[in-house]
Coordinates of N, CA and C in Angstrom, one line a residue:
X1 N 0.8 -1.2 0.0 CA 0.0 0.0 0.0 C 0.9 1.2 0.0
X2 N 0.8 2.3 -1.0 CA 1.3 3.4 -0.8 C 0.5 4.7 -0.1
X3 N 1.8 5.3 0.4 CA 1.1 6.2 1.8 C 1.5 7.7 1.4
X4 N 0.3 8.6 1.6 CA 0.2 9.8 0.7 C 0.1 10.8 1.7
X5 N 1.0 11.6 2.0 CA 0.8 12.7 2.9 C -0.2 13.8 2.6
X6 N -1.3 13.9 3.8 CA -2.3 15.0 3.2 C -2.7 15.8 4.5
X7 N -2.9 17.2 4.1 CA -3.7 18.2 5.0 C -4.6 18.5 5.3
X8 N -5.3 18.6 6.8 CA -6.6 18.8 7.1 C -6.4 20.1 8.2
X9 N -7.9 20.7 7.8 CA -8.0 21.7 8.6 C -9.0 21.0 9.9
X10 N -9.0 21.1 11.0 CA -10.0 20.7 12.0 C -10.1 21.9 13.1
X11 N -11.4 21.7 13.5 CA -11.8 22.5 14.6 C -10.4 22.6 15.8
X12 N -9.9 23.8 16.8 CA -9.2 23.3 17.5 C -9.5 22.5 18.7
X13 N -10.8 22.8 18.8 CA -11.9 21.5 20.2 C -11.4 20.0 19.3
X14 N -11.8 20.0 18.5 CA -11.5 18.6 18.2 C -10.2 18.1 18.4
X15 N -8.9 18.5 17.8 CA -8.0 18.5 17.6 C -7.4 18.2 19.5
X16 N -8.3 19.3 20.6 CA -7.5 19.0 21.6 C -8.4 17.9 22.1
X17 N -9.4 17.1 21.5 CA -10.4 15.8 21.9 C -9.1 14.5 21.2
X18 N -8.9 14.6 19.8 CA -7.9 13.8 19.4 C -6.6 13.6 20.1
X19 N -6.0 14.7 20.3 CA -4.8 14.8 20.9 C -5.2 13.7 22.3
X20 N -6.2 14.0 22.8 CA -6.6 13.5 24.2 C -6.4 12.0 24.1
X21 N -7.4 11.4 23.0 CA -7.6 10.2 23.1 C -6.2 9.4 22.6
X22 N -5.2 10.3 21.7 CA -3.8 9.7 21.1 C -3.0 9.7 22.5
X23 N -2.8 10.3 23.5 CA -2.4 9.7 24.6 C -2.9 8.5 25.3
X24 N -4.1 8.8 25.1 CA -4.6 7.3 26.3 C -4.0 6.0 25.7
X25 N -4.4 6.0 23.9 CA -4.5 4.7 23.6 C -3.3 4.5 23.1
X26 N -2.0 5.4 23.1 CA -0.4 5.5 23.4 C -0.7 5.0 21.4
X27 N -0.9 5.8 20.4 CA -1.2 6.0 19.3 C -0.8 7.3 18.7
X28 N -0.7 7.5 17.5 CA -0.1 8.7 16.6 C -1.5 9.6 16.3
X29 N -1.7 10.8 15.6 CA -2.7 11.4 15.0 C -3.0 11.0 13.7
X30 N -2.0 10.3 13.0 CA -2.2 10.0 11.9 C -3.0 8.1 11.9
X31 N -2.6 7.9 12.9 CA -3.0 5.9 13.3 C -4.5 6.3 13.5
X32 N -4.7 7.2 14.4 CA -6.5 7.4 14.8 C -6.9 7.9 13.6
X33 N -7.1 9.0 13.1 CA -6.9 9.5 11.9 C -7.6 8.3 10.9
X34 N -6.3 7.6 10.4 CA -6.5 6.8 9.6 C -7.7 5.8 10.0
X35 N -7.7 4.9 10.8 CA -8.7 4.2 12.1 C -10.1 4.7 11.5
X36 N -10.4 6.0 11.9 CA -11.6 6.5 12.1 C -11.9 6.1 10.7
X37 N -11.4 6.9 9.8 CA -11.8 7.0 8.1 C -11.8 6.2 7.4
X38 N -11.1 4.5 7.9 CA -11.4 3.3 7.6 C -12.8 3.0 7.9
X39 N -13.1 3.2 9.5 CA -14.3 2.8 9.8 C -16.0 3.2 9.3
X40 N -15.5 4.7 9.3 CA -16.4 5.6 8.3 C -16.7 4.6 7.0
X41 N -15.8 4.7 6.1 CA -16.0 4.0 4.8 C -16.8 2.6 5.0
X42 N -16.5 1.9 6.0 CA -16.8 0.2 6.3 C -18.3 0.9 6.5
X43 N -18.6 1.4 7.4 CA -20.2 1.8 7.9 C -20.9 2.6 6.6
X44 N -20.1 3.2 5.7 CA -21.3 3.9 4.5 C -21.5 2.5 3.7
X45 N -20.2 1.7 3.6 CA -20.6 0.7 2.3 C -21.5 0.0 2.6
X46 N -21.6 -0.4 4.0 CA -22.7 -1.4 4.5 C -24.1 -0.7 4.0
X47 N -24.6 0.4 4.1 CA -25.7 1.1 3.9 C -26.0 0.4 2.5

């Protein structure tokens, strides 16, 4: 798999909710990140 660096703008509430949870679960912003928007896609295709 090739890996493509890209830029997002986000709320900064969110950003310090992310940061939050990238400590607990001793993870990167790019690992959750990616995580989430796997799961996103898995939950539309099922629709």
């Amino acid at each position: 798999m090739t890996v493509k660096t890209i830029q997002m703008t986000i709320d900064e509430e969110l950003l310090v909710s992310v940061d939050a949870l990238v400590q607990e679960l001793g993870t990167s912003r790019s690992a959750l990140i990616r995580e989430a928007l796997e799961e996103a896609l898995r939950r539309h295709r099922i629709r």
